[in-house]
Tab-separated table of C-alpha atoms in Angstrom:
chain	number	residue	atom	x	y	z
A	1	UNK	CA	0.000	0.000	0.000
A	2	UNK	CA	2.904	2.548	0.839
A	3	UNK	CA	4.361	1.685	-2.329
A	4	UNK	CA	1.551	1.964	-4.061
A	5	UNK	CA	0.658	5.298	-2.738
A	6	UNK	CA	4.519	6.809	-3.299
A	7	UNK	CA	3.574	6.102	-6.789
A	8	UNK	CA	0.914	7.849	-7.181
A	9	UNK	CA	2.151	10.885	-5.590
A	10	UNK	CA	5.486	10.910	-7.747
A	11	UNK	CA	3.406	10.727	-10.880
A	12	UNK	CA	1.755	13.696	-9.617
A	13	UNK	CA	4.899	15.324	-9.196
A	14	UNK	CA	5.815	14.135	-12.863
A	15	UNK	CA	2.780	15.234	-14.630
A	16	UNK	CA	3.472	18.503	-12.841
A	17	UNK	CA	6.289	18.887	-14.188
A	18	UNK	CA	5.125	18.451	-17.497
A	19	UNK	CA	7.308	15.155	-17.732
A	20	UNK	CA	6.232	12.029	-19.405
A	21	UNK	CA	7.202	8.743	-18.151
A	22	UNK	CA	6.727	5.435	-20.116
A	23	UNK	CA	4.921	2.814	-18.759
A	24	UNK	CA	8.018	0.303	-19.155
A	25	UNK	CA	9.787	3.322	-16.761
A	26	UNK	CA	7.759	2.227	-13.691
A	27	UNK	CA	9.815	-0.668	-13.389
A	28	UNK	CA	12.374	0.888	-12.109
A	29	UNK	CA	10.742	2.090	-8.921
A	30	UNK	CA	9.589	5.242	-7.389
A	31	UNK	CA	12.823	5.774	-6.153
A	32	UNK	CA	13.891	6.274	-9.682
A	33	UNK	CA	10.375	8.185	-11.002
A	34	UNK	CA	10.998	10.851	-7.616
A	35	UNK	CA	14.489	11.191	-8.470
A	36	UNK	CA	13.519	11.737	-12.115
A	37	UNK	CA	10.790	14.925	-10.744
A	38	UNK	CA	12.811	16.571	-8.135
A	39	UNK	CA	16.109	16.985	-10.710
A	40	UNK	CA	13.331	19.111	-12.989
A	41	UNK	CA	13.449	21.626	-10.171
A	42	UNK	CA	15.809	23.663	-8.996
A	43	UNK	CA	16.532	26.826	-6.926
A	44	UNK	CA	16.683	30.788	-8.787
A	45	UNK	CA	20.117	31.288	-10.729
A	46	UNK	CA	21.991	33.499	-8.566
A	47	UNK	CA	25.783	35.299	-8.910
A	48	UNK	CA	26.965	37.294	-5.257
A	49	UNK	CA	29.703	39.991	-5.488
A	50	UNK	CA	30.688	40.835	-1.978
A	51	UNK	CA	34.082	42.200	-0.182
A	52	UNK	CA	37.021	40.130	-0.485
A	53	UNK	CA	38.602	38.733	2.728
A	54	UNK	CA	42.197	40.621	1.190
A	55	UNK	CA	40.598	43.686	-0.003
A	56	UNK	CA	43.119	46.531	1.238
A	57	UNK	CA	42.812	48.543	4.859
A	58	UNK	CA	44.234	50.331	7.124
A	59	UNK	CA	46.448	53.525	5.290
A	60	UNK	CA	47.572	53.619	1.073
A	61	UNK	CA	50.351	56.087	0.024
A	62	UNK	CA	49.284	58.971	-2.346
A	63	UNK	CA	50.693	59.409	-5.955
A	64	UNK	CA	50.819	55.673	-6.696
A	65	UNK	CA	47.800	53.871	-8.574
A	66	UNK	CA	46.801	51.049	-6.827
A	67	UNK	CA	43.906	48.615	-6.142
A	68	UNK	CA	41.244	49.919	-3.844
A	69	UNK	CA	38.672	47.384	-3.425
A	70	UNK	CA	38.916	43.327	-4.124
A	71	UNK	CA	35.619	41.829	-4.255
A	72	UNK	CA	34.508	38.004	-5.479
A	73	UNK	CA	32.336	36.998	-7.867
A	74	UNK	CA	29.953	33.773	-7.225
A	75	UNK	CA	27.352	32.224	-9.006
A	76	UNK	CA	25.112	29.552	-7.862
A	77	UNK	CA	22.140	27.373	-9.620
A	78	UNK	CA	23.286	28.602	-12.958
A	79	UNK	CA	25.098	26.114	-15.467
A	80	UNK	CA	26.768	29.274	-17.240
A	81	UNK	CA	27.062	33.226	-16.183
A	82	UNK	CA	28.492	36.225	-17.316
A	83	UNK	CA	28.806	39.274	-16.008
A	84	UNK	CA	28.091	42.243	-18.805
A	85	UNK	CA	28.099	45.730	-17.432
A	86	UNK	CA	29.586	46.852	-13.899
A	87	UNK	CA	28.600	50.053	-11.948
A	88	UNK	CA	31.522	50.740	-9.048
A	89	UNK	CA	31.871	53.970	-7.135
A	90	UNK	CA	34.522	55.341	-5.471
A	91	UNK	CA	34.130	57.974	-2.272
A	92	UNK	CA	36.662	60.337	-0.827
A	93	UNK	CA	36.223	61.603	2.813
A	94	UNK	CA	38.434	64.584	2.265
A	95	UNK	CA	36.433	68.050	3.956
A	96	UNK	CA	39.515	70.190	2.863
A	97	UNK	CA	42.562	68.436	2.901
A	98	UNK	CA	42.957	68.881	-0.875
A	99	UNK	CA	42.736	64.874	-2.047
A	100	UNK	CA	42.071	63.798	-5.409
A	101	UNK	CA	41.716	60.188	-7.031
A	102	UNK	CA	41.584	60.230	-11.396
A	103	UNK	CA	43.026	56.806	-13.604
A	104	UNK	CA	40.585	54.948	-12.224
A	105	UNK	CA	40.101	51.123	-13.271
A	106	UNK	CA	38.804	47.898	-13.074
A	107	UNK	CA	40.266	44.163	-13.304
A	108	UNK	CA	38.398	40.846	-13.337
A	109	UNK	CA	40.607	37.840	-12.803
A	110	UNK	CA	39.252	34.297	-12.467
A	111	UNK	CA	39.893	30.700	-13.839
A	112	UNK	CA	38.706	28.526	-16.115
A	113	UNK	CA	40.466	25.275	-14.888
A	114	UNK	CA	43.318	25.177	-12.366
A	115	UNK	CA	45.703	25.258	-14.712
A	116	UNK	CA	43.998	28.243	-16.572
A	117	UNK	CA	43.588	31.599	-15.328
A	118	UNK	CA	43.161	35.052	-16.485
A	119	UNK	CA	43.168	39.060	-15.912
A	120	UNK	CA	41.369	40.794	-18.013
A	121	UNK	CA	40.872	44.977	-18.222
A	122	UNK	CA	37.429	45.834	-18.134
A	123	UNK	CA	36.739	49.065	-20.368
A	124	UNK	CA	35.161	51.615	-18.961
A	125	UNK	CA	32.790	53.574	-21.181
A	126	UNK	CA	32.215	56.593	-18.347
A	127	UNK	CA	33.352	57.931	-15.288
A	128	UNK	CA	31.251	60.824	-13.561
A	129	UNK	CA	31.475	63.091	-10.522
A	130	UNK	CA	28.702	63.903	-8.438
A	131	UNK	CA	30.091	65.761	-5.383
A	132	UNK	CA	32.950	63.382	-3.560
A	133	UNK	CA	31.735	59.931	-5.412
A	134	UNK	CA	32.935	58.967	-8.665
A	135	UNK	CA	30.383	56.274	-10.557
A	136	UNK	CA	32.574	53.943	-12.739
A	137	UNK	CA	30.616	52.099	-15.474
A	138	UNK	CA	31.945	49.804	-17.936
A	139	UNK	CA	31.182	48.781	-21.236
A	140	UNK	CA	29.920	45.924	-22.266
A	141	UNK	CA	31.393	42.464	-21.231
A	142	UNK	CA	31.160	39.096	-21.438
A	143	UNK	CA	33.537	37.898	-17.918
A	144	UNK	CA	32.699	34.221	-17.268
A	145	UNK	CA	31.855	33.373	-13.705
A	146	UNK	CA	31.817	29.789	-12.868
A	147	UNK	CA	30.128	27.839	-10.376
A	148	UNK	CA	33.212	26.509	-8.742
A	149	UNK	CA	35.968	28.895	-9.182
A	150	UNK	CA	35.031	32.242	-7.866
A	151	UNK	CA	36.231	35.380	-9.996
A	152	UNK	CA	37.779	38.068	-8.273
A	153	UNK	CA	36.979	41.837	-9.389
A	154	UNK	CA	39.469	44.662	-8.764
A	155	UNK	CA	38.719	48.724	-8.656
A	156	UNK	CA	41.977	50.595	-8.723
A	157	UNK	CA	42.888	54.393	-8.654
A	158	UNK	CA	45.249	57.154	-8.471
A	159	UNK	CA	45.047	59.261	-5.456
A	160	UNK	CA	46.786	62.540	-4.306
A	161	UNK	CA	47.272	65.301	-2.852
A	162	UNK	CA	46.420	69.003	-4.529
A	163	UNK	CA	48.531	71.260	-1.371
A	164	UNK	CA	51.686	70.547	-0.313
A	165	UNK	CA	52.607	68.564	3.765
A	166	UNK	CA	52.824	71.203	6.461
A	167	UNK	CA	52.779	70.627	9.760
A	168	UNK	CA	49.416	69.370	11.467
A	169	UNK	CA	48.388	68.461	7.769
A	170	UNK	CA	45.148	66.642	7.883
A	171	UNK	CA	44.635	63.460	6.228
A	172	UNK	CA	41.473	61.847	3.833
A	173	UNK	CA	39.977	58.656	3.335
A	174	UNK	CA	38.754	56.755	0.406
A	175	UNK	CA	37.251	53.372	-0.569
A	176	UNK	CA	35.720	51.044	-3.550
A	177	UNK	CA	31.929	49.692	-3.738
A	178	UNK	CA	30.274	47.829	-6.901
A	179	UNK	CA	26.834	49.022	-6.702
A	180	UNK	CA	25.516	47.303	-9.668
A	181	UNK	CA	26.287	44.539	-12.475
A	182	UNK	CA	23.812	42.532	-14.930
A	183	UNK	CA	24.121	38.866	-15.567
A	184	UNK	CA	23.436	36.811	-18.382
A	185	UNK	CA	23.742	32.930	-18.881
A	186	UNK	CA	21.981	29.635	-19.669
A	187	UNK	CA	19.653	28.018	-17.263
A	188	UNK	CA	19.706	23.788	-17.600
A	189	UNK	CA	17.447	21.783	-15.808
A	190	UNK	CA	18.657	17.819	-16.513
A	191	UNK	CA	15.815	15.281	-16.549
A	192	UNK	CA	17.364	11.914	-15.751
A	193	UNK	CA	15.298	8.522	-14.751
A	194	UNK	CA	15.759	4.911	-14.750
A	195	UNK	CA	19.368	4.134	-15.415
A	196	UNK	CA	20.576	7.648	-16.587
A	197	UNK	CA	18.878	8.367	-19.436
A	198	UNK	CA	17.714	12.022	-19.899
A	199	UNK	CA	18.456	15.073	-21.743
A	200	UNK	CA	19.161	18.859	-20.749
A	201	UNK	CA	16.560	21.513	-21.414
A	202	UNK	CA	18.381	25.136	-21.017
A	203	UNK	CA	16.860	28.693	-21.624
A	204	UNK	CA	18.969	31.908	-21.535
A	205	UNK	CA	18.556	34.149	-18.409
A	206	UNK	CA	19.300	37.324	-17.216
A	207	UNK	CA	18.945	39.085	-13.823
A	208	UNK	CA	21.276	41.267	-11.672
A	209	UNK	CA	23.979	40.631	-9.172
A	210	UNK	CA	23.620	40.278	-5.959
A	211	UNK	CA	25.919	43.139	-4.475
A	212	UNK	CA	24.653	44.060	-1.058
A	213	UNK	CA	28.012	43.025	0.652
A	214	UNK	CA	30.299	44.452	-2.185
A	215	UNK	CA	31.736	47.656	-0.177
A	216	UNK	CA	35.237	47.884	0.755
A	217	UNK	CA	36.801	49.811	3.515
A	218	UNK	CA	37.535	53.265	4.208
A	219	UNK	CA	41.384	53.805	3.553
A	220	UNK	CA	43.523	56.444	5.007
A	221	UNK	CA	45.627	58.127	2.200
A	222	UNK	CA	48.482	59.322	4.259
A	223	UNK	CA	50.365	62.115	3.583
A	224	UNK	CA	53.557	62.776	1.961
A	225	UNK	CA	56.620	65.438	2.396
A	226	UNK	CA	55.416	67.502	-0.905
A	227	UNK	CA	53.527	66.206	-3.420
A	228	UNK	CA	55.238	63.879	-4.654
A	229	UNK	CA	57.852	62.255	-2.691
């Protein structure tokens, strides 16, 4: 009776999922038929960008480009992804102390095996000022993120000093944040049953990024005797 009833309730499931199962199938069992409907399902496609564990903190020198923020890029329930545009900001703290930041850029690193990895220099088509924030957005991209092998993006910048060191010179702070980035990949849901035969259906998807944890930290740009020494 139990095994009658699991049955019944799989083929629910099944039909549900808009699945059809031969009759010769049932053979196999309703272990096989419920393994068959649950692999039709699966979770939203979803790709994280938050702060990287190294992301620099604490003080930077002035008059030397250098990275800013380190973040990592994750997917999850997506077969393929690919990031394609990429909004970052960066913020200076600097009330008068006279610092600037200008050559900004952006890296995305990540690897494709273990034995191949790459670094690749994201374009950016505009940079704009809007008080002390600078919004970085790129072009359009295709950066692969896999599933297993996080990517890691970099925003890097030039930062200085417009008046010379005195005495009692006051320091400025700034950091890195992605704010925004669009995905695009393939979605495959595998229908396997009996003894692993099945086939993969896969539709394209798009969506954004996940960046709610993609800020770095506030980094004191110390000063220097002049402006550049």
């Amino acid at each position: 009776a139990f095994r009658a009833s699991t049955l019944v309730i799989t083929g629910i499931i099944v039909a549900g999922a808009s699945f059809a199962v031969a009759s010769s199938d049932i053979i196999y069992g309703s272990e096989s038929l419920l393994a068959a409907a649950v692999s039709t399902f699966s979770s939203s496609p979803i790709v994280t960008i938050s702060r990287n564990a190294g992301t620099p903190k604490g003080e930077i020198a002035p008059y030397v480009n250098q990275v800013l923020g380190v973040f990592d890029v994750k997917s999850k329930n997506i077969n393929l992804a690919t990031l394609t545009n990429i909004r970052a900001d960066v913020t200076i703290n600097s009330g008068k102390t006279g610092l600037q930041v200008s050559q900004f850029s952006m890296r995305y690193g990540y690897c494709a095996t273990a034995d191949d990895c790459r670094s690749i220099n994201i374009p950016l088509v505009s940079i704009t000022q809007k008080g002390t924030q600078y919004r970085l957005n790129s072009s359009t991209v295709n950066l692969p993120v896999y599933a297993n092998r996080p990517g890691t993006l970099e925003v890097a910048a030039y930062s200085y000093y417009t008046t010379p060191y005195v005495s009692g010179s006051k320091t400025a702070s700034v950091k890195a944040d992605v704010r925004d980035a669009s995905v695009a990949g393939s979605l495959c849901k595998t229908i396997t049953y009996g003894y692993g035969y099945g086939y993969d259906k896969c539709n394209a998807v798009s969506f954004r990024a996940k960046t709610g944890l993609a800020y770095g930290n506030w980094l004191r740009v110390i000063r220097s005797y002049g402006y550049g020494y």
